[in-house]
Amino acid sequence: METILSSHSLHPILNPKASISKNLLLPSQQPRPASLFLSKPITCTPKKPTSQSVKPSLAEPRNWFVHAQQGLAALAISLALNFSPVLYTGNAIASEFDVINEGPPKESYVVDDANVLSRVTKSDLKRLLSDLESRKNFHINFITVRKLTSKADAFEYADQVLERWYPTLEEGSNKGIVVLVTSQKEGAVTGGPAFVQAVGENILDATVTENLPVLATEEKYNEAVYSTAKRLVAAIDGLPDPGGPQVKDNKRESNFKSREETEEKRGQFSLVVGGLLVIAFVVPMAQYYAYVSKK
C-alpha cells in the first residue's frame, strides 16, 4: 500500500519553515488550510469597471460648474465695486480739500472749482491781476467752491487757504485770497498784513457785503468776481472806489387794504345796502297804496 504524504502532514522537524512561520504569526494571521482555498472556484472579475468609466465623465461637468460659480462670484464682486456708492471717509472727497492740497494756481489767478466762471472772465482777471502784480507786487487769488463742509463760513476757509498756501509771513504778507461759495451765496476776502493795509478795511468790508453776496444771490458769478477784483485793484492803486452793485428793492406791494381804507369802504357799503333796503320796501308799498286809492 502506498501512502501519499503532503507537506502539511509532515512532522514539524521535517518541515521547519512551516513550523517557524506558524509560531511567529498570530492566530488571526495564520494561513488557512489549503483545502478552503481549493474548494472555491477561482474567478477573475474586474473591479467595478463601470465606476471607472463613469468617473471621468462626471468630473468634467463638476469642474465646469465650479469654474462657472467662480466666474459669477468674480463678476458680482466687480459689479459691486463699480456701482456701489463711495463711502465718506474723514477727509472727504470734497472739492474744498482738493483746492487746499493742490496749492495756488501757477499759470492763472483763479481756481474755479465751482465751474461758474466763463473763459472771458478768467482771461480778464488774469490780465488785470498780472498787471497789478507787475506794478505793485501784490498777488490776489480768486477761488470758487460749491459748498463748504469743513468750515463754518467763507472767512474761516479763506484764512485756512492763506495759511496752507503761504505758511510764512514773508510769503503771505502781500498775498490776497478771495473766496466765493455759490451754494451759500457768500464770499470772503483775506490776506497778509501788507495786502490788508493797502486795500483798507472799508473796501474789504464793502466787497464782502456788496459785490460778492448781492451778485451771487442773482447768480451773476462772473460779475461778482470781476467787480470785486476791480474794486480791490483800485484801492491798492489809490484810485476812487468804483462802488458796488445797486441793491434792487424787491419789496412787493401788499394786496391788503389798510385799516383806514377798510373803514371807509365799510361806511360806503353800509350806505349802499341801506339805500337798497329802503328802495326794496318803499317802492312796493307806494305802488300798493296807489293801486288801492284808485279803487
PDB file of C-alpha atoms in Angstrom:
ATOM      1  CA  MET A   1       0.000   0.000   0.000  1.00  0.00           C
ATOM      2  CA  GLU A   2       1.318   3.378  -0.949  1.00  0.00           C
ATOM      3  CA  THR A   3       0.900   6.330   1.335  1.00  0.00           C
ATOM      4  CA  ILE A   4       0.922   9.821  -0.121  1.00  0.00           C
ATOM      5  CA  LEU A   5       2.191  12.316   2.349  1.00  0.00           C
ATOM      6  CA  SER A   6       1.554  16.034   1.863  1.00  0.00           C
ATOM      7  CA  SER A   7       3.744  18.755   3.140  1.00  0.00           C
ATOM      8  CA  HIS A   8       1.120  19.680   5.686  1.00  0.00           C
ATOM      9  CA  SER A   9       1.081  16.203   7.206  1.00  0.00           C
ATOM     10  CA  LEU A  10       4.855  16.048   7.762  1.00  0.00           C
ATOM     11  CA  HIS A  11       6.270  16.421  11.192  1.00  0.00           C
ATOM     12  CA  PRO A  12       7.489  19.832  12.135  1.00  0.00           C
ATOM     13  CA  ILE A  13      11.001  18.629  12.260  1.00  0.00           C
ATOM     14  CA  LEU A  14      10.825  17.612   8.616  1.00  0.00           C
ATOM     15  CA  ASN A  15       9.212  20.925   7.652  1.00  0.00           C
ATOM     16  CA  PRO A  16      10.882  23.529   9.776  1.00  0.00           C
ATOM     17  CA  LYS A  17       9.819  26.532   7.618  1.00  0.00           C
ATOM     18  CA  ALA A  18       6.186  25.818   8.233  1.00  0.00           C
ATOM     19  CA  SER A  19       6.613  25.494  11.976  1.00  0.00           C
ATOM     20  CA  ILE A  20       8.573  28.710  12.281  1.00  0.00           C
ATOM     21  CA  SER A  21       6.028  30.697  10.290  1.00  0.00           C
ATOM     22  CA  LYS A  22       3.141  29.316  12.315  1.00  0.00           C
ATOM     23  CA  ASN A  23       4.797  30.173  15.556  1.00  0.00           C
ATOM     24  CA  LEU A  24       5.659  33.689  14.518  1.00  0.00           C
ATOM     25  CA  LEU A  25       2.205  34.599  13.258  1.00  0.00           C
ATOM     26  CA  LEU A  26      -0.721  35.397  15.472  1.00  0.00           C
ATOM     27  CA  PRO A  27      -3.672  33.032  15.431  1.00  0.00           C
ATOM     28  CA  SER A  28      -5.732  35.510  13.410  1.00  0.00           C
ATOM     29  CA  GLN A  29      -2.902  35.943  10.887  1.00  0.00           C
ATOM     30  CA  GLN A  30      -2.039  32.274  10.453  1.00  0.00           C
ATOM     31  CA  PRO A  31      -2.804  30.919   6.956  1.00  0.00           C
ATOM     32  CA  ARG A  32      -5.892  28.921   6.462  1.00  0.00           C
ATOM     33  CA  PRO A  33      -5.781  25.289   5.249  1.00  0.00           C
ATOM     34  CA  ALA A  34      -5.291  24.877   1.560  1.00  0.00           C
ATOM     35  CA  SER A  35      -8.470  22.889   1.260  1.00  0.00           C
ATOM     36  CA  LEU A  36     -10.502  26.013   1.961  1.00  0.00           C
ATOM     37  CA  PHE A  37      -8.969  27.894  -0.952  1.00  0.00           C
ATOM     38  CA  LEU A  38      -9.223  24.932  -3.274  1.00  0.00           C
ATOM     39  CA  SER A  39     -12.856  24.276  -2.521  1.00  0.00           C
ATOM     40  CA  LYS A  40     -13.961  27.514  -4.268  1.00  0.00           C
ATOM     41  CA  PRO A  41     -13.515  28.101  -7.977  1.00  0.00           C
ATOM     42  CA  ILE A  42     -11.051  30.790  -8.836  1.00  0.00           C
ATOM     43  CA  THR A  43     -12.604  33.552 -10.924  1.00  0.00           C
ATOM     44  CA  CYS A  44     -11.142  36.816 -12.141  1.00  0.00           C
ATOM     45  CA  THR A  45     -13.619  39.646 -12.332  1.00  0.00           C
ATOM     46  CA  PRO A  46     -12.662  43.269 -12.965  1.00  0.00           C
ATOM     47  CA  LYS A  47     -13.195  45.594 -10.039  1.00  0.00           C
ATOM     48  CA  LYS A  48     -16.227  47.744 -10.836  1.00  0.00           C
ATOM     49  CA  PRO A  49     -15.358  48.628 -14.390  1.00  0.00           C
ATOM     50  CA  THR A  50     -18.476  50.780 -14.709  1.00  0.00           C
ATOM     51  CA  SER A  51     -17.429  53.118 -11.894  1.00  0.00           C
ATOM     52  CA  GLN A  52     -14.023  53.705 -13.525  1.00  0.00           C
ATOM     53  CA  SER A  53     -15.618  54.616 -16.808  1.00  0.00           C
ATOM     54  CA  VAL A  54     -18.190  56.895 -15.187  1.00  0.00           C
ATOM     55  CA  LYS A  55     -15.791  58.930 -13.018  1.00  0.00           C
ATOM     56  CA  PRO A  56     -14.048  60.779 -15.859  1.00  0.00           C
ATOM     57  CA  SER A  57     -17.399  61.730 -17.430  1.00  0.00           C
ATOM     58  CA  LEU A  58     -18.711  63.108 -14.126  1.00  0.00           C
ATOM     59  CA  ALA A  59     -15.510  65.035 -13.304  1.00  0.00           C
ATOM     60  CA  GLU A  60     -15.711  67.281 -16.360  1.00  0.00           C
ATOM     61  CA  PRO A  61     -19.209  68.696 -15.648  1.00  0.00           C
ATOM     62  CA  ARG A  62     -18.265  69.184 -11.995  1.00  0.00           C
ATOM     63  CA  ASN A  63     -15.136  71.148 -12.913  1.00  0.00           C
ATOM     64  CA  TRP A  64     -17.153  73.251 -15.383  1.00  0.00           C
ATOM     65  CA  PHE A  65     -19.747  74.005 -12.710  1.00  0.00           C
ATOM     66  CA  VAL A  66     -17.070  75.073 -10.215  1.00  0.00           C
ATOM     67  CA  HIS A  67     -15.463  77.391 -12.777  1.00  0.00           C
ATOM     68  CA  ALA A  68     -18.868  78.874 -13.590  1.00  0.00           C
ATOM     69  CA  GLN A  69     -19.514  79.555  -9.909  1.00  0.00           C
ATOM     70  CA  GLN A  70     -16.144  81.249  -9.516  1.00  0.00           C
ATOM     71  CA  GLY A  71     -16.734  83.362 -12.613  1.00  0.00           C
ATOM     72  CA  LEU A  72     -20.147  84.506 -11.407  1.00  0.00           C
ATOM     73  CA  ALA A  73     -18.730  85.378  -7.988  1.00  0.00           C
ATOM     74  CA  ALA A  74     -15.947  87.460  -9.557  1.00  0.00           C
ATOM     75  CA  LEU A  75     -18.472  89.225 -11.789  1.00  0.00           C
ATOM     76  CA  ALA A  76     -20.699  90.040  -8.790  1.00  0.00           C
ATOM     77  CA  ILE A  77     -17.762  91.492  -6.852  1.00  0.00           C
ATOM     78  CA  SER A  78     -16.700  93.590  -9.838  1.00  0.00           C
ATOM     79  CA  LEU A  79     -20.194  94.997 -10.300  1.00  0.00           C
ATOM     80  CA  ALA A  80     -20.474  95.753  -6.594  1.00  0.00           C
ATOM     81  CA  LEU A  81     -17.207  97.688  -6.616  1.00  0.00           C
ATOM     82  CA  ASN A  82     -18.085  99.634  -9.753  1.00  0.00           C
ATOM     83  CA  PHE A  83     -21.643 100.613  -8.898  1.00  0.00           C
ATOM     84  CA  SER A  84     -21.604 100.819  -5.109  1.00  0.00           C
ATOM     85  CA  PRO A  85     -21.701 104.347  -3.664  1.00  0.00           C
ATOM     86  CA  VAL A  86     -18.456 105.796  -2.422  1.00  0.00           C
ATOM     87  CA  LEU A  87     -18.323 105.906   1.339  1.00  0.00           C
ATOM     88  CA  TYR A  88     -17.452 109.094   3.170  1.00  0.00           C
ATOM     89  CA  THR A  89     -14.109 108.835   4.879  1.00  0.00           C
ATOM     90  CA  GLY A  90     -12.791 111.541   7.098  1.00  0.00           C
ATOM     91  CA  ASN A  91     -11.040 113.916   4.710  1.00  0.00           C
ATOM     92  CA  ALA A  92     -13.855 113.527   2.280  1.00  0.00           C
ATOM     93  CA  ILE A  93     -13.563 113.821  -1.399  1.00  0.00           C
ATOM     94  CA  ALA A  94     -14.972 117.284  -1.088  1.00  0.00           C
ATOM     95  CA  SER A  95     -13.579 119.838  -3.553  1.00  0.00           C
ATOM     96  CA  GLU A  96     -12.630 122.303  -0.798  1.00  0.00           C
ATOM     97  CA  PHE A  97      -9.872 119.936   0.355  1.00  0.00           C
ATOM     98  CA  ASP A  98      -8.633 119.469  -3.192  1.00  0.00           C
ATOM     99  CA  VAL A  99      -8.261 123.228  -3.580  1.00  0.00           C
ATOM    100  CA  ILE A 100      -6.149 123.460  -0.425  1.00  0.00           C
ATOM    101  CA  ASN A 101      -3.959 120.467  -1.261  1.00  0.00           C
ATOM    102  CA  GLU A 102      -3.265 121.479  -4.860  1.00  0.00           C
ATOM    103  CA  GLY A 103      -1.819 124.819  -3.803  1.00  0.00           C
ATOM    104  CA  PRO A 104      -2.006 128.195  -5.556  1.00  0.00           C
ATOM    105  CA  PRO A 105      -2.505 128.229  -9.322  1.00  0.00           C
ATOM    106  CA  LYS A 106       0.728 128.603 -11.265  1.00  0.00           C
ATOM    107  CA  GLU A 107      -0.479 129.861 -14.637  1.00  0.00           C
ATOM    108  CA  SER A 108      -3.530 131.867 -13.571  1.00  0.00           C
ATOM    109  CA  TYR A 109      -5.034 133.650 -10.605  1.00  0.00           C
ATOM    110  CA  VAL A 110      -8.275 131.659 -10.495  1.00  0.00           C
ATOM    111  CA  VAL A 111      -9.323 128.294  -9.066  1.00  0.00           C
ATOM    112  CA  ASP A 112     -12.833 127.824 -10.427  1.00  0.00           C
ATOM    113  CA  ASP A 113     -13.768 124.628  -8.632  1.00  0.00           C
ATOM    114  CA  ALA A 114     -17.488 125.507  -8.785  1.00  0.00           C
ATOM    115  CA  ASN A 115     -17.180 125.842 -12.574  1.00  0.00           C
ATOM    116  CA  VAL A 116     -19.210 129.064 -12.748  1.00  0.00           C
ATOM    117  CA  LEU A 117     -16.740 131.434 -14.422  1.00  0.00           C
ATOM    118  CA  SER A 118     -16.552 131.921 -18.151  1.00  0.00           C
ATOM    119  CA  ARG A 119     -13.388 131.870 -20.208  1.00  0.00           C
ATOM    120  CA  VAL A 120     -13.688 135.597 -20.840  1.00  0.00           C
ATOM    121  CA  THR A 121     -13.862 136.361 -17.113  1.00  0.00           C
ATOM    122  CA  LYS A 122     -10.800 134.229 -16.401  1.00  0.00           C
ATOM    123  CA  SER A 123      -8.880 135.982 -19.172  1.00  0.00           C
ATOM    124  CA  ASP A 124      -9.891 139.445 -17.892  1.00  0.00           C
ATOM    125  CA  LEU A 125      -8.896 138.513 -14.338  1.00  0.00           C
ATOM    126  CA  LYS A 126      -5.515 137.262 -15.459  1.00  0.00           C
ATOM    127  CA  ARG A 127      -4.806 140.457 -17.386  1.00  0.00           C
ATOM    128  CA  LEU A 128      -5.962 142.727 -14.531  1.00  0.00           C
ATOM    129  CA  LEU A 129      -4.207 140.870 -11.709  1.00  0.00           C
ATOM    130  CA  SER A 130      -0.971 140.201 -13.588  1.00  0.00           C
ATOM    131  CA  ASP A 131      -0.719 143.930 -14.316  1.00  0.00           C
ATOM    132  CA  LEU A 132      -1.252 144.676 -10.614  1.00  0.00           C
ATOM    133  CA  GLU A 133       1.436 142.184  -9.571  1.00  0.00           C
ATOM    134  CA  SER A 134       3.948 143.565 -12.041  1.00  0.00           C
ATOM    135  CA  ARG A 135       3.384 147.151 -10.841  1.00  0.00           C
ATOM    136  CA  LYS A 136       2.654 146.802  -7.115  1.00  0.00           C
ATOM    137  CA  ASN A 137       3.927 143.303  -6.289  1.00  0.00           C
ATOM    138  CA  PHE A 138       0.544 142.235  -4.849  1.00  0.00           C
ATOM    139  CA  HIS A 139      -0.809 138.810  -5.775  1.00  0.00           C
ATOM    140  CA  ILE A 140      -4.551 138.074  -5.467  1.00  0.00           C
ATOM    141  CA  ASN A 141      -6.095 134.609  -5.966  1.00  0.00           C
ATOM    142  CA  PHE A 142      -9.815 134.042  -6.599  1.00  0.00           C
ATOM    143  CA  ILE A 143     -11.435 130.749  -5.540  1.00  0.00           C
ATOM    144  CA  THR A 144     -14.950 129.497  -6.230  1.00  0.00           C
ATOM    145  CA  VAL A 145     -16.361 126.442  -4.448  1.00  0.00           C
ATOM    146  CA  ARG A 146     -19.846 124.959  -4.441  1.00  0.00           C
ATOM    147  CA  LYS A 147     -20.184 124.155  -0.753  1.00  0.00           C
ATOM    148  CA  LEU A 148     -18.224 124.231   2.495  1.00  0.00           C
ATOM    149  CA  THR A 149     -18.341 121.251   4.861  1.00  0.00           C
ATOM    150  CA  SER A 150     -15.201 121.689   6.948  1.00  0.00           C
ATOM    151  CA  LYS A 151     -15.569 125.334   7.986  1.00  0.00           C
ATOM    152  CA  ALA A 152     -18.448 127.378   9.344  1.00  0.00           C
ATOM    153  CA  ASP A 153     -18.202 130.175   6.789  1.00  0.00           C
ATOM    154  CA  ALA A 154     -16.141 131.522   3.908  1.00  0.00           C
ATOM    155  CA  PHE A 155     -13.892 133.632   6.185  1.00  0.00           C
ATOM    156  CA  GLU A 156     -12.521 130.622   8.067  1.00  0.00           C
ATOM    157  CA  TYR A 157     -11.952 128.770   4.824  1.00  0.00           C
ATOM    158  CA  ALA A 158     -10.168 131.748   3.254  1.00  0.00           C
ATOM    159  CA  ASP A 159      -7.849 132.002   6.275  1.00  0.00           C
ATOM    160  CA  GLN A 160      -7.127 128.279   6.053  1.00  0.00           C
ATOM    161  CA  VAL A 161      -6.229 128.556   2.368  1.00  0.00           C
ATOM    162  CA  LEU A 162      -3.923 131.506   3.046  1.00  0.00           C
ATOM    163  CA  GLU A 163      -2.109 129.632   5.828  1.00  0.00           C
ATOM    164  CA  ARG A 164      -1.663 126.454   3.758  1.00  0.00           C
ATOM    165  CA  TRP A 165      -0.621 128.156   0.520  1.00  0.00           C
ATOM    166  CA  TYR A 166       1.682 130.718   2.135  1.00  0.00           C
ATOM    167  CA  PRO A 167       2.789 129.303   5.506  1.00  0.00           C
ATOM    168  CA  THR A 168       5.328 132.024   6.350  1.00  0.00           C
ATOM    169  CA  LEU A 169       4.778 135.724   6.944  1.00  0.00           C
ATOM    170  CA  GLU A 170       7.217 136.668   4.194  1.00  0.00           C
ATOM    171  CA  GLU A 171       5.348 134.581   1.631  1.00  0.00           C
ATOM    172  CA  GLY A 172       1.839 135.690   2.584  1.00  0.00           C
ATOM    173  CA  SER A 173       2.313 139.336   3.503  1.00  0.00           C
ATOM    174  CA  ASN A 174       1.455 140.699   0.049  1.00  0.00           C
ATOM    175  CA  LYS A 175      -0.977 137.909  -0.910  1.00  0.00           C
ATOM    176  CA  GLY A 176      -4.752 138.166  -1.029  1.00  0.00           C
ATOM    177  CA  ILE A 177      -7.408 135.422  -1.135  1.00  0.00           C
ATOM    178  CA  VAL A 178     -10.978 135.941  -2.363  1.00  0.00           C
ATOM    179  CA  VAL A 179     -13.441 133.064  -1.824  1.00  0.00           C
ATOM    180  CA  LEU A 180     -16.927 132.771  -3.347  1.00  0.00           C
ATOM    181  CA  VAL A 181     -19.259 129.982  -2.132  1.00  0.00           C
ATOM    182  CA  THR A 182     -22.008 129.543  -4.714  1.00  0.00           C
ATOM    183  CA  SER A 183     -24.441 127.415  -2.707  1.00  0.00           C
ATOM    184  CA  GLN A 184     -24.357 129.714   0.328  1.00  0.00           C
ATOM    185  CA  LYS A 185     -24.270 132.912  -1.773  1.00  0.00           C
ATOM    186  CA  GLU A 186     -21.482 134.418   0.307  1.00  0.00           C
ATOM    187  CA  GLY A 187     -17.870 135.422  -0.042  1.00  0.00           C
ATOM    188  CA  ALA A 188     -14.795 136.428   1.930  1.00  0.00           C
ATOM    189  CA  VAL A 189     -11.613 138.410   1.375  1.00  0.00           C
ATOM    190  CA  THR A 190      -8.477 137.876   3.440  1.00  0.00           C
ATOM    191  CA  GLY A 191      -4.760 138.440   3.055  1.00  0.00           C
ATOM    192  CA  GLY A 192      -1.451 139.204   4.639  1.00  0.00           C
ATOM    193  CA  PRO A 193      -0.671 142.367   6.613  1.00  0.00           C
ATOM    194  CA  ALA A 194       0.675 144.312   3.617  1.00  0.00           C
ATOM    195  CA  PHE A 195      -2.339 143.390   1.469  1.00  0.00           C
ATOM    196  CA  VAL A 196      -4.886 144.356   4.155  1.00  0.00           C
ATOM    197  CA  GLN A 197      -3.162 147.686   4.756  1.00  0.00           C
ATOM    198  CA  ALA A 198      -3.020 148.502   1.039  1.00  0.00           C
ATOM    199  CA  VAL A 199      -6.702 147.728   0.419  1.00  0.00           C
ATOM    200  CA  GLY A 200      -8.138 149.162   3.620  1.00  0.00           C
ATOM    201  CA  GLU A 201     -10.817 147.876   5.970  1.00  0.00           C
ATOM    202  CA  ASN A 202     -13.621 149.849   4.314  1.00  0.00           C
ATOM    203  CA  ILE A 203     -13.102 148.312   0.876  1.00  0.00           C
ATOM    204  CA  LEU A 204     -12.653 144.833   2.352  1.00  0.00           C
ATOM    205  CA  ASP A 205     -15.974 145.113   4.176  1.00  0.00           C
ATOM    206  CA  ALA A 206     -17.695 146.610   1.143  1.00  0.00           C
ATOM    207  CA  THR A 207     -16.671 143.784  -1.185  1.00  0.00           C
ATOM    208  CA  VAL A 208     -17.897 141.035   1.148  1.00  0.00           C
ATOM    209  CA  THR A 209     -21.199 142.808   1.884  1.00  0.00           C
ATOM    210  CA  GLU A 210     -21.996 144.218  -1.558  1.00  0.00           C
ATOM    211  CA  ASN A 211     -20.182 142.734  -4.549  1.00  0.00           C
ATOM    212  CA  LEU A 212     -19.967 139.069  -3.629  1.00  0.00           C
ATOM    213  CA  PRO A 213     -23.271 138.314  -1.848  1.00  0.00           C
ATOM    214  CA  VAL A 214     -25.569 140.623  -3.835  1.00  0.00           C
ATOM    215  CA  LEU A 215     -24.468 139.458  -7.282  1.00  0.00           C
ATOM    216  CA  ALA A 216     -24.153 135.845  -6.143  1.00  0.00           C
ATOM    217  CA  THR A 217     -27.767 135.909  -4.968  1.00  0.00           C
ATOM    218  CA  GLU A 218     -28.723 136.862  -8.526  1.00  0.00           C
ATOM    219  CA  GLU A 219     -26.351 134.103  -9.757  1.00  0.00           C
ATOM    220  CA  LYS A 220     -24.178 136.664 -11.556  1.00  0.00           C
ATOM    221  CA  TYR A 221     -20.987 134.957 -10.501  1.00  0.00           C
ATOM    222  CA  ASN A 222     -18.792 136.370 -13.270  1.00  0.00           C
ATOM    223  CA  GLU A 223     -19.790 139.929 -12.461  1.00  0.00           C
ATOM    224  CA  ALA A 224     -19.389 139.296  -8.724  1.00  0.00           C
ATOM    225  CA  VAL A 225     -15.800 138.115  -9.129  1.00  0.00           C
ATOM    226  CA  TYR A 226     -14.652 140.669 -11.681  1.00  0.00           C
ATOM    227  CA  SER A 227     -16.259 143.668  -9.928  1.00  0.00           C
ATOM    228  CA  THR A 228     -14.565 142.600  -6.691  1.00  0.00           C
ATOM    229  CA  ALA A 229     -11.206 142.383  -8.462  1.00  0.00           C
ATOM    230  CA  LYS A 230     -11.590 145.882  -9.947  1.00  0.00           C
ATOM    231  CA  ARG A 231     -12.545 147.299  -6.575  1.00  0.00           C
ATOM    232  CA  LEU A 232      -9.526 145.752  -4.836  1.00  0.00           C
ATOM    233  CA  VAL A 233      -7.117 146.849  -7.573  1.00  0.00           C
ATOM    234  CA  ALA A 234      -8.488 150.408  -7.471  1.00  0.00           C
ATOM    235  CA  ALA A 235      -7.983 150.522  -3.710  1.00  0.00           C
ATOM    236  CA  ILE A 236      -4.374 149.289  -3.984  1.00  0.00           C
ATOM    237  CA  ASP A 237      -3.664 151.835  -6.745  1.00  0.00           C
ATOM    238  CA  GLY A 238      -5.166 154.631  -4.656  1.00  0.00           C
ATOM    239  CA  LEU A 239      -7.908 155.338  -7.206  1.00  0.00           C
ATOM    240  CA  PRO A 240     -11.521 156.312  -6.385  1.00  0.00           C
ATOM    241  CA  ASP A 241     -13.748 153.457  -5.340  1.00  0.00           C
ATOM    242  CA  PRO A 242     -15.857 152.275  -8.331  1.00  0.00           C
ATOM    243  CA  GLY A 243     -18.564 151.232  -5.880  1.00  0.00           C
ATOM    244  CA  GLY A 244     -20.610 148.112  -5.543  1.00  0.00           C
ATOM    245  CA  PRO A 245     -23.733 146.915  -7.332  1.00  0.00           C
ATOM    246  CA  GLN A 246     -27.043 148.626  -6.854  1.00  0.00           C
ATOM    247  CA  VAL A 247     -29.202 146.650  -4.474  1.00  0.00           C
ATOM    248  CA  LYS A 248     -32.606 146.113  -6.015  1.00  0.00           C
ATOM    249  CA  ASP A 249     -35.610 146.712  -3.818  1.00  0.00           C
ATOM    250  CA  ASN A 250     -37.581 143.535  -4.211  1.00  0.00           C
ATOM    251  CA  LYS A 251     -40.282 144.656  -1.791  1.00  0.00           C
ATOM    252  CA  ARG A 252     -43.681 143.820  -3.239  1.00  0.00           C
ATOM    253  CA  GLU A 253     -46.774 145.897  -2.748  1.00  0.00           C
ATOM    254  CA  SER A 254     -49.309 144.333  -0.459  1.00  0.00           C
ATOM    255  CA  ASN A 255     -52.747 143.444  -1.801  1.00  0.00           C
ATOM    256  CA  PHE A 256     -54.339 144.001   1.620  1.00  0.00           C
ATOM    257  CA  LYS A 257     -56.070 147.284   2.405  1.00  0.00           C
ATOM    258  CA  SER A 258     -55.119 149.414   5.355  1.00  0.00           C
ATOM    259  CA  ARG A 259     -57.415 149.889   8.342  1.00  0.00           C
ATOM    260  CA  GLU A 260     -58.476 153.391   7.252  1.00  0.00           C
ATOM    261  CA  GLU A 261     -59.293 152.176   3.756  1.00  0.00           C
ATOM    262  CA  THR A 262     -61.292 149.289   5.185  1.00  0.00           C
ATOM    263  CA  GLU A 263     -63.323 151.597   7.460  1.00  0.00           C
ATOM    264  CA  GLU A 264     -64.032 153.970   4.595  1.00  0.00           C
ATOM    265  CA  LYS A 265     -65.161 151.157   2.305  1.00  0.00           C
ATOM    266  CA  ARG A 266     -67.293 149.719   5.089  1.00  0.00           C
ATOM    267  CA  GLY A 267     -69.167 153.048   5.519  1.00  0.00           C
ATOM    268  CA  GLN A 268     -69.834 153.318   1.807  1.00  0.00           C
ATOM    269  CA  PHE A 269     -71.045 149.742   1.705  1.00  0.00           C
ATOM    270  CA  SER A 270     -73.465 150.422   4.605  1.00  0.00           C
ATOM    271  CA  LEU A 271     -74.967 153.399   2.783  1.00  0.00           C
ATOM    272  CA  VAL A 272     -75.468 151.424  -0.397  1.00  0.00           C
ATOM    273  CA  VAL A 273     -77.080 148.496   1.431  1.00  0.00           C
ATOM    274  CA  GLY A 274     -79.351 150.810   3.396  1.00  0.00           C
ATOM    275  CA  GLY A 275     -80.491 152.582   0.244  1.00  0.00           C
ATOM    276  CA  LEU A 276     -81.273 149.297  -1.442  1.00  0.00           C
ATOM    277  CA  LEU A 277     -83.333 148.157   1.548  1.00  0.00           C
ATOM    278  CA  VAL A 278     -85.310 151.358   1.560  1.00  0.00           C
ATOM    279  CA  ILE A 279     -86.000 151.069  -2.135  1.00  0.00           C
ATOM    280  CA  ALA A 280     -86.978 147.434  -1.752  1.00  0.00           C
ATOM    281  CA  PHE A 281     -89.625 148.211   0.895  1.00  0.00           C
ATOM    282  CA  VAL A 282     -90.826 151.714  -0.003  1.00  0.00           C
ATOM    283  CA  VAL A 283     -91.394 151.275  -3.735  1.00  0.00           C
ATOM    284  CA  PRO A 284     -93.684 148.199  -3.434  1.00  0.00           C
ATOM    285  CA  MET A 285     -95.665 149.863  -0.638  1.00  0.00           C
ATOM    286  CA  ALA A 286     -96.091 153.053  -2.674  1.00  0.00           C
ATOM    287  CA  GLN A 287     -97.275 151.061  -5.649  1.00  0.00           C
ATOM    288  CA  TYR A 288     -99.749 149.146  -3.472  1.00  0.00           C
ATOM    289  CA  TYR A 289    -101.088 152.380  -1.930  1.00  0.00           C
ATOM    290  CA  ALA A 290    -101.617 153.942  -5.358  1.00  0.00           C
ATOM    291  CA  TYR A 291    -103.403 150.821  -6.573  1.00  0.00           C
ATOM    292  CA  VAL A 292    -105.772 150.773  -3.558  1.00  0.00           C
ATOM    293  CA  SER A 293    -106.549 154.514  -3.728  1.00  0.00           C
ATOM    294  CA  LYS A 294    -107.695 154.220  -7.334  1.00  0.00           C
ATOM    295  CA  LYS A 295    -110.320 151.639  -6.347  1.00  0.00           C
TER     296      LYS A 295
END
